[in-house]
Tab-separated table of C-alpha atoms in Angstrom:
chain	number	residue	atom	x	y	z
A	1	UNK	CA	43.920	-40.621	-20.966
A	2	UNK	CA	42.547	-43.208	-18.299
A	3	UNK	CA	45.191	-43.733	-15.660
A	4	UNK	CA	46.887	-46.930	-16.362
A	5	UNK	CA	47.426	-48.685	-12.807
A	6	UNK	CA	49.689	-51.466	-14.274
A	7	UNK	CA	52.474	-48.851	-14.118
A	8	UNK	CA	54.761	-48.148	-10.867
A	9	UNK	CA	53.192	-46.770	-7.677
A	10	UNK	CA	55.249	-43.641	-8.049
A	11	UNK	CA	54.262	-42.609	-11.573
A	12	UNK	CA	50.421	-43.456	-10.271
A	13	UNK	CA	50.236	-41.605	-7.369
A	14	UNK	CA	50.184	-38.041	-8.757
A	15	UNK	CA	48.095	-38.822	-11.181
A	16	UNK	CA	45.568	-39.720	-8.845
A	17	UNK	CA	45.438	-36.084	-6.921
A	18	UNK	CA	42.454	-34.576	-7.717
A	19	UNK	CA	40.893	-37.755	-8.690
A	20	UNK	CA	37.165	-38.410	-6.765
A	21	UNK	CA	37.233	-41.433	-5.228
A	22	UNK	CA	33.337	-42.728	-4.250
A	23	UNK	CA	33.002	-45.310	-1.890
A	24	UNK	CA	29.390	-46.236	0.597
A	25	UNK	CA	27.714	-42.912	-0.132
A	26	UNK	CA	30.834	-40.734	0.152
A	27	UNK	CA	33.132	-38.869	-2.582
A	28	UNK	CA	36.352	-37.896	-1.505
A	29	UNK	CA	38.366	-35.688	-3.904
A	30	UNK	CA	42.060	-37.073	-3.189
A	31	UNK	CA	44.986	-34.784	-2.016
A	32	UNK	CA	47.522	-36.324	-0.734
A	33	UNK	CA	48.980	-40.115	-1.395
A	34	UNK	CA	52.094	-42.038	-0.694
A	35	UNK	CA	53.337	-44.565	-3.221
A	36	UNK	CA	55.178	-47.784	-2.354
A	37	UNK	CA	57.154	-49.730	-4.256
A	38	UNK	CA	57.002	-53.200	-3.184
A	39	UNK	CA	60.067	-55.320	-2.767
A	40	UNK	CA	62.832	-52.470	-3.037
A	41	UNK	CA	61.013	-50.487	-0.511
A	42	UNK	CA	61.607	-51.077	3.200
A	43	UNK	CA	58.651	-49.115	4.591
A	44	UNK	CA	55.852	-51.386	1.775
A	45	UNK	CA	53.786	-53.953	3.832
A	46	UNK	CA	54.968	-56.028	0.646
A	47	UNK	CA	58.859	-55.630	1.439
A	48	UNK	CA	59.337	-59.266	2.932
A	49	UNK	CA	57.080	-61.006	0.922
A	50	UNK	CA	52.957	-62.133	0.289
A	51	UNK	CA	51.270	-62.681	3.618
A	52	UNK	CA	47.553	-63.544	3.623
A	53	UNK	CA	47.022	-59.683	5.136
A	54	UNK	CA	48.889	-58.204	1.764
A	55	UNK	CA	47.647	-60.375	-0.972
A	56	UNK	CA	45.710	-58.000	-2.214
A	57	UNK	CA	48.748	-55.951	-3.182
A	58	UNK	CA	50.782	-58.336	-4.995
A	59	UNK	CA	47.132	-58.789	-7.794
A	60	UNK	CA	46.730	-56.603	-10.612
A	61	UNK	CA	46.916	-52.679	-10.304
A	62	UNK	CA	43.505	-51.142	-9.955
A	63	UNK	CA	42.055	-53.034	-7.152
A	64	UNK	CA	42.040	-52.145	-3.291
A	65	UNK	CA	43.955	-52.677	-0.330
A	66	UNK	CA	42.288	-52.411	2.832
A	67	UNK	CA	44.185	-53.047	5.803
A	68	UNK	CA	44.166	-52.238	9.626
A	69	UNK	CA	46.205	-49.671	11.048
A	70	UNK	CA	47.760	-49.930	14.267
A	71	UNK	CA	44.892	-52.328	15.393
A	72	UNK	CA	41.996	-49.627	15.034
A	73	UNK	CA	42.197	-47.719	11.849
A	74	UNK	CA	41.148	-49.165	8.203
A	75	UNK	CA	43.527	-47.586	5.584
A	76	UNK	CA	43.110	-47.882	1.883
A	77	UNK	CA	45.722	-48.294	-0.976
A	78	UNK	CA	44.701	-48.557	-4.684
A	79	UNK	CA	47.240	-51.597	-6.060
A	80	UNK	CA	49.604	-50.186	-8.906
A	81	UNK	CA	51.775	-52.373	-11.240
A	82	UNK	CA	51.680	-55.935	-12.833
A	83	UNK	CA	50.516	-58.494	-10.362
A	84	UNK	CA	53.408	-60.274	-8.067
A	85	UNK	CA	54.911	-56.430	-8.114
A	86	UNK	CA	53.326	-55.548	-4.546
A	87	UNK	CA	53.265	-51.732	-5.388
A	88	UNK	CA	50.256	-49.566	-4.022
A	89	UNK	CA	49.414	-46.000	-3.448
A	90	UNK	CA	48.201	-44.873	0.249
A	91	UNK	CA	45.170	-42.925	0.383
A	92	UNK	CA	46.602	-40.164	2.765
A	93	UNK	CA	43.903	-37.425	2.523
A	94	UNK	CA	41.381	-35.330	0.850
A	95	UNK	CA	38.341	-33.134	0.500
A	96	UNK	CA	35.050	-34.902	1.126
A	97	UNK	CA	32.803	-33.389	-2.313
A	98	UNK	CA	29.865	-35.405	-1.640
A	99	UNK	CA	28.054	-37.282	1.366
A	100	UNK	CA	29.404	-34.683	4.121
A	101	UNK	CA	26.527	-35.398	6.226
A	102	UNK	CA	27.320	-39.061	6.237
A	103	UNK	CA	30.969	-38.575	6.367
A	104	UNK	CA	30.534	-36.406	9.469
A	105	UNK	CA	28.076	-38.992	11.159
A	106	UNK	CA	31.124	-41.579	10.496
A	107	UNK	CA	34.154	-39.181	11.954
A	108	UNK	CA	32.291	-36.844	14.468
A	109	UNK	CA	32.662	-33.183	15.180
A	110	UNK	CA	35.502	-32.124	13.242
A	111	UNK	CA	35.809	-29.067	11.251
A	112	UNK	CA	35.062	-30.259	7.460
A	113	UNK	CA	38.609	-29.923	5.958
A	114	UNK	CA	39.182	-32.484	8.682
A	115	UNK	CA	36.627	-35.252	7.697
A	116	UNK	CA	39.702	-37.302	5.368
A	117	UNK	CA	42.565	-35.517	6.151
A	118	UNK	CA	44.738	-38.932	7.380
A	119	UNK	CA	44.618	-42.554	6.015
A	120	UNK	CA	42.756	-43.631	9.228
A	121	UNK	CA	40.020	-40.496	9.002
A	122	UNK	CA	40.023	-41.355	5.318
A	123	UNK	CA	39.210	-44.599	5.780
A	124	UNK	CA	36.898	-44.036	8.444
A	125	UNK	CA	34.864	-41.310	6.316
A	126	UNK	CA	34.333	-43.803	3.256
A	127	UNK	CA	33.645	-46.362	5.439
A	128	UNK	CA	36.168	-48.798	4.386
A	129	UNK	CA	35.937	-52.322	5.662
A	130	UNK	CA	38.565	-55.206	6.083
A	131	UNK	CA	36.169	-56.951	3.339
A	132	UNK	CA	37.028	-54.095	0.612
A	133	UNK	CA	39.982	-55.736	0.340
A	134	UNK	CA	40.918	-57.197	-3.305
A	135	UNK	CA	37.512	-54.859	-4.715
A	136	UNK	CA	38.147	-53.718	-7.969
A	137	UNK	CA	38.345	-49.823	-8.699
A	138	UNK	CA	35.573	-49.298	-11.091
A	139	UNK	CA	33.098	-52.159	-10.303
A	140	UNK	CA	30.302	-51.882	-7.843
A	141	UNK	CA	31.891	-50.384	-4.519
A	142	UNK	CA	34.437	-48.424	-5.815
A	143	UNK	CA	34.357	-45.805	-8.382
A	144	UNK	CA	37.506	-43.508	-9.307
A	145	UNK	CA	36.738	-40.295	-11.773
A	146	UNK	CA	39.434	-38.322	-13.027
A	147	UNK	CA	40.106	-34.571	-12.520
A	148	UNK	CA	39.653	-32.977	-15.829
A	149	UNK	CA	42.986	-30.671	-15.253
A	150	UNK	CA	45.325	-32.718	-13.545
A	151	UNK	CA	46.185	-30.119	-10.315
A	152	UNK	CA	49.567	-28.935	-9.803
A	153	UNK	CA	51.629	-30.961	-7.156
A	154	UNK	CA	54.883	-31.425	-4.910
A	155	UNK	CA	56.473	-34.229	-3.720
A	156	UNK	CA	58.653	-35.094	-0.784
A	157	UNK	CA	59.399	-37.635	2.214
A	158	UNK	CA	56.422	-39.824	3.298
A	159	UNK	CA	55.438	-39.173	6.813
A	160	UNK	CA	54.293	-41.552	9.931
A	161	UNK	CA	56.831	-44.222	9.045
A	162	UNK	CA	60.094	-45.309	10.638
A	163	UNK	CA	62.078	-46.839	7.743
A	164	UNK	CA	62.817	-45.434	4.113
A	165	UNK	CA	61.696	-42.655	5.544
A	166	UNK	CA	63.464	-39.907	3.507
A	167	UNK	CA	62.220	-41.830	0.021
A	168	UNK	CA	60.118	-38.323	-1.402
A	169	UNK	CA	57.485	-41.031	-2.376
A	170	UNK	CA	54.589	-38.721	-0.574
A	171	UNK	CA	52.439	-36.269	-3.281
A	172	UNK	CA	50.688	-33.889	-2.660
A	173	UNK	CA	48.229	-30.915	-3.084
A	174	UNK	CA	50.226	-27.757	-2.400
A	175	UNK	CA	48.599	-25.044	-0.170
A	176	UNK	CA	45.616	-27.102	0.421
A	177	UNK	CA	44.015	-27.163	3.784
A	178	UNK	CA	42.821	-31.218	4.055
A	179	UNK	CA	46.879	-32.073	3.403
A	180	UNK	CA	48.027	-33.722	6.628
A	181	UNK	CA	50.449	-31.379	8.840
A	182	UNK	CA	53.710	-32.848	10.267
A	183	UNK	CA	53.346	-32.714	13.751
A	184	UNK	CA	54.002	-29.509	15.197
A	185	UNK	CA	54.350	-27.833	11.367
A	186	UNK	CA	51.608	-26.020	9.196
A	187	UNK	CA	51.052	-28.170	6.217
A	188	UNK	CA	53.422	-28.110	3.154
């Protein structure tokens, strides 16, 4: 059954590991997210309110958030829930499957389980772009194709953020390699 992104960012987000996500000549197969939950959630972009930088958030599930990152890095959400909600999944990491020439060109020289592992190297290896924001999963730019097995997965605290910070909203991938590590710890 097609994932239905009108439902809450935390039932989404483990449905979309192992999902390939295809985006400017690159498919990343996804392995780690982080779901946000809008108003409720201190550590959402969306948590005080629609801003012209989050609008894309608060439309219907199924569409993209594109944002910069601490002034240099584009991350990528996919929007989850009715619209006015504000509810999005981070795209935290994952295995580049197709376009690893291209995806290397765009990050540098880093080993390949390397290439996405990170919303910012993510980003950077699709090639995201401030004006992917509000594109709809599905249509031209983006295309999203589901894992035939869903692959097993753990959950726990979301990492690189100061507030709501022990909210186990982060999913991912156990045991595998393009997970982000904690600093100074192996990955989960």
């Amino acid at each position: 059954m097609p994932i239905d992104f009108l439902q809450a960012a935390d039932t989404v987000a483990p449905q979309l590991l192992g999902c390939v996500l295809t985006h400017a000549g690159v498919s990343i197969r996804l392995t780690e997210v982080e779901a946000y939950l809008g108003a409720g959630d201190e550590a959402a972009h969306t948590f005080r309110g629609q801003t012209p930088r989050n609008a894309a958030m608060f439309g219907p599930g199924g569409h993209m958030y594109v944002y910069l990152s601490y002034g240099i890095h584009r991350a990528g959400n996919i929007v989850c829930g009715p619209a006015g909600t504000g509810q999005g999944v981070l795209l935290r990491a994952g295995e580049v499957v197709a376009g690893e020439e291209l995806a290397s060109r765009r990050r540098g020289p880093v080993p390949p389980h390397r290439l996405a592992q990170g919303p910012g190297n993510l980003g950077r290896a699709l090639d995201l772009q401030i004006s992917d924001n509000h594109a709809e999963l599905g249509g031209d730019d983006f295309q999203l194709v589901e894992p035939g097995n869903m692959p097993e997965w753990v959950r726990g605290p979301r990492v690189g953020i100061s507030r709501n910070v022990e909210a186990k909203l982060r999913f991912w991938i156990p045991g595998d390699v393009t997970v982000s590590r904690r600093k100074g710890r192996p990955a989960p």
